[in-house]
DNA sequence: GACCTGTATGTAAGCGGTTACACGCCTATT
DNA sequence: AATAGGCGTGTAACCGCTTACATACAGGTC
C-alpha cells in the first residue's frame, strides 16, 4: 500500500495525495476529504524511508546517554521521549557508556541515522580543558544538525544547552554542612561530567570559604553504586563527618557504611545526595538531596528543539533552571 | 557524499561499491581495498533511508516498554541496547504507558518506523482472557515482523517469548513465608502484566496449599512507588504479617510503613520484593528479592532476534530462565 | 474576445541506495 | 578449436516519497 494506490483509489495524482498528507499547499476541500477518507479506510501510513530520502526531515530525534540503567538518566529519557512522542517525533536511543571513545563512536552512528536533532544527556568530558576530545565530536555533530545538551554547557553555534545552578546549590549545601559543624568533608562522584565538575567547584569553594582544609584523598571517584561505595569506604577507613555525593545511590552507600560502623546519621556524619531520585526515600533516615528540575530541563529542551526545527532563529542557546534542596533526615539543617 | 561519488572516485560502478558495503557478492580484493580506502578517506556512510527504501531491512529494532523510568525496565532497555548496538543494530525506543490503548497506538507508530523487529518488555494485558485487546495488537504486529516478548507468553507464529519461572519461584517464596509463621499475607502489584499474573498465581496457590484464608482485600493494586505504597498502608491499617510485592520499590514502601509503625522486620512482618534492583540494598534491613535473570533474558532475546532476522527457521519460539531467590534481611528464612 | 491572474492539479525528476540481469573475460573441459 | 562455466563488474529498474515546474481552467479586466 503506497501513495500510488491511494492516488488511484481517490482518482487524483500522487502529488495531490502528498499535499494532503503534508498540508504543504492548497488542495480543494472535496479532494482533501476524499483522500483522507481513503487513507483512513486503507489504514495507510507513508513510508518514512521514502520521506526521509526525498524530504529534508525525518521526525526522528536521537538521544544519547551514557547509561539508561542509571535512574537519573532513565528518567531523563522518559521525560524526553514522552514529550517528543506527543509532538510526533520518534526517538532513536543510544547508550554510549562513560568513556569518550565510545561516545564519539555512538555520536557517529547516530548521525548516520539521519536524525533531525540530537539530545545529549549528562555529557561527559575527557578532561577539564575547554576543548577536550569530547567536545570535538559534539562540535562535529553540530555542523550537521542542532545539538541539545542537558546538563552541559558548550558555547557554540547550533549547540543548545540547559543546565541547573549546580555550583551555587552545591556551595550552599556544603556551607550548611560546615555551619552545622562538619569539618572533615568527603566528596564522592562517579564521573567527570559538566555537572559533576560544577558540583565539585561549589563544594571546594565552600570549603575554602569556610577555612576547611582540603585534602586530596577526600575527593573520591567511584562507581555509582551503593555496594561499591560502601565497600570502598569499609576498606579504607576514612575519618569524616560530612559527605557530599553527586548521585543519590552513592550517598546511600555512605549511609550504609555509616550504619555498618554504628555511626549515627546525621549526628556523627551528615550526608547529602543529588538528583532526588527514589533512593532518597528508600533509606532510613531518608536522604537529603537536590531536585535539579530534570523534568523541566527535559521539557524545555524538547520545546526549544521543536522551535529550532521549525526554523525559529531566536531560540536562546542557553537556559538554566534553579535547583531546590530537599531536606530530609541525613543532615542537621 | 553518496555512492556515486565513491564509485567515481574509485573508478568503479555503484553496484560494486554497494557490494563492497554489503559483502553481498564477490568483489576482487583489489577493488574492495580501493573502495574501502576511499570510503574511509571521505568518511562516507550509506544513507539509511535509501537503504531502508530499497532493501528489505533497516538494521533497526523497536523497543516498546511501558515506562523507561522504571528501574527494571530501564535495565532491560540498557541490556537490549548494548547488545543490539554491538551487533550493529540501532534502537528506536517507545514508552507506551501502562494502558492498552496507548500501547496499541505506540505499536502502530513503531511499525511505521519500518523496523526489522520489535521487542516488547513487560507486556501488559487488559484482562485475564486469552485473547485480550492487547494481544490483538501484538498479533497484528507479528503479521509484519518478528515480535519478541520479554516476560510475556503469547503462543503464535512469529512471536518469540522469553520468561522466567515466576509462578514457581513465587510459590516457593510464599511457602517459605508461611512456613516461617506468616498467616496474614498481603500481595501488592502495580500491573496486570503476564509476570504479575504468574506471581499472583504462585502466591495464591501457596496460600491455598498452606490452608491460609484468602481475602480479597489482601490483593492490592498500587502504583510502583515507595511513597504511594507507604501512604496507602498508613491510611488503611491492615493487619498483616507477610507481604509479597511484585516490585522492589513497593516492598520498600511496605518496609517504610512497618518502620513508621514500629513493627519489626522480619520478626513482625516478612517482606519480599522482586527483580533484585538496587533498591534491595538501599534499605535497612536489606530486602529479600528475586533475581529473574533479566540480563540473560535480554541477551538471549537479542541473540534469537538476530538469528530470526538471519533467516534461521529453527529458533525456538519460547524459552525460559530460572529465577534465584536472593535472601536478605526482610525474611526469617 | 484577448489577456492576465490565481487556484487546483498533474508530470516527472530526483533522493541514494539494492539487486536482477547482462556482459566480457579467463580458465577448464571435451 | 569449440564450448561451458565461473567470476568480477556494469546497466538500469525500482523502492515510495517530495517538489519544481507545467498545465488547465475559472473568473476578472479592458
XYZ file of C-alpha atoms in Angstrom, chain A residues 109-253:
145
model
C 26.336 6.120 14.485
C 23.550 8.439 15.475
C 24.435 10.862 12.731
C 24.176 8.036 10.232
C 20.613 7.617 11.360
C 19.818 10.924 9.672
C 18.036 12.291 12.666
C 16.662 15.819 12.777
C 18.334 16.699 16.041
C 20.361 15.159 18.800
C 19.965 15.365 22.557
C 22.876 14.532 24.829
C 22.146 13.857 28.453
C 24.828 14.358 31.060
C 27.697 15.000 28.725
C 30.928 13.664 29.997
C 34.253 15.300 29.460
C 37.522 13.538 28.924
C 39.411 16.254 30.731
C 38.847 19.562 32.349
C 40.177 21.576 29.428
C 37.913 23.732 27.343
C 38.410 21.878 24.117
C 38.526 18.252 25.069
C 38.364 15.316 22.744
C 34.789 15.032 23.728
C 33.678 18.490 22.884
C 35.157 17.983 19.443
C 32.754 15.261 18.487
C 29.861 17.337 19.765
C 31.005 20.244 17.663
C 31.322 17.970 14.659
C 27.764 16.797 15.165
C 26.585 20.387 15.434
C 27.877 21.007 11.931
C 25.178 18.730 10.650
C 22.225 19.229 12.952
C 21.173 21.081 16.085
C 22.557 19.524 19.238
C 20.929 19.887 22.641
C 22.778 19.323 25.873
C 21.086 18.561 29.141
C 23.453 19.337 31.961
C 26.136 20.618 29.685
C 27.455 23.928 28.526
C 29.263 24.314 25.255
C 29.188 27.751 23.756
C 28.996 27.189 20.034
C 26.727 27.675 17.112
C 23.922 25.178 16.786
C 24.505 23.813 20.269
C 21.738 24.474 22.751
C 22.301 23.937 26.445
C 20.179 23.525 29.520
C 21.680 23.245 32.933
C 20.889 23.900 36.535
C 22.722 26.056 39.028
C 24.607 23.112 40.432
C 27.605 25.088 41.549
C 25.593 27.559 43.595
C 23.394 24.946 45.204
C 26.389 22.741 45.952
C 28.107 25.669 47.608
C 25.051 26.393 49.661
C 24.623 22.781 50.691
C 28.249 22.348 51.650
C 28.209 25.594 53.570
C 25.242 24.392 55.533
C 27.062 21.211 56.430
C 30.024 23.262 57.601
C 27.776 25.615 59.528
C 26.203 22.654 61.243
C 29.600 21.509 62.432
C 31.172 19.334 59.741
C 34.931 19.688 59.396
C 36.101 16.617 57.507
C 34.214 16.609 54.253
C 34.217 13.886 51.650
C 33.254 14.485 48.032
C 32.225 11.454 46.000
C 31.491 11.434 42.314
C 31.210 8.870 39.570
C 32.037 10.941 36.540
C 33.802 13.904 35.076
C 30.650 15.328 33.626
C 29.939 19.000 33.344
C 27.558 18.990 36.278
C 29.896 16.869 38.393
C 32.550 19.496 37.835
C 30.117 22.235 38.780
C 29.270 20.457 41.986
C 32.902 19.938 42.787
C 33.592 23.623 42.228
C 30.800 24.656 44.584
C 31.906 22.151 47.184
C 35.530 23.234 47.027
C 34.680 26.900 47.193
C 32.548 26.375 50.287
C 35.403 24.525 51.957
C 37.821 27.283 51.119
C 35.425 29.993 52.292
C 34.833 28.064 55.481
C 38.523 27.695 56.189
C 38.368 23.925 55.989
C 41.488 22.099 54.959
C 41.178 20.462 51.570
C 42.763 17.054 51.338
C 43.120 15.281 48.023
C 42.170 11.894 49.370
C 38.776 13.305 50.274
C 37.826 13.502 46.619
C 36.709 10.061 45.597
C 35.889 8.807 42.178
C 33.791 5.663 42.495
C 31.165 3.732 40.539
C 27.645 4.969 41.032
C 26.607 2.033 43.140
C 25.553 1.563 46.745
C 27.579 -1.569 47.193
C 30.740 -0.194 45.620
C 30.760 2.939 47.720
C 30.072 1.088 50.915
C 32.720 -1.457 50.060
C 35.306 1.161 49.264
C 34.742 3.095 52.476
C 34.869 -0.085 54.516
C 38.229 -0.924 53.059
C 39.808 2.465 53.568
C 38.510 3.689 56.944
C 38.412 7.425 56.450
C 37.640 9.763 59.258
C 34.948 12.105 58.012
C 31.905 13.808 59.420
C 30.240 15.002 56.238
C 29.789 13.723 52.717
C 28.633 15.237 49.518
C 27.805 12.660 46.825
C 26.960 13.664 43.283
C 24.443 10.859 42.954
C 21.900 9.560 45.441
C 22.933 5.940 45.153
C 26.448 6.784 46.235
C 25.110 8.767 49.170
C 23.085 5.735 50.184
C 26.291 3.748 50.039
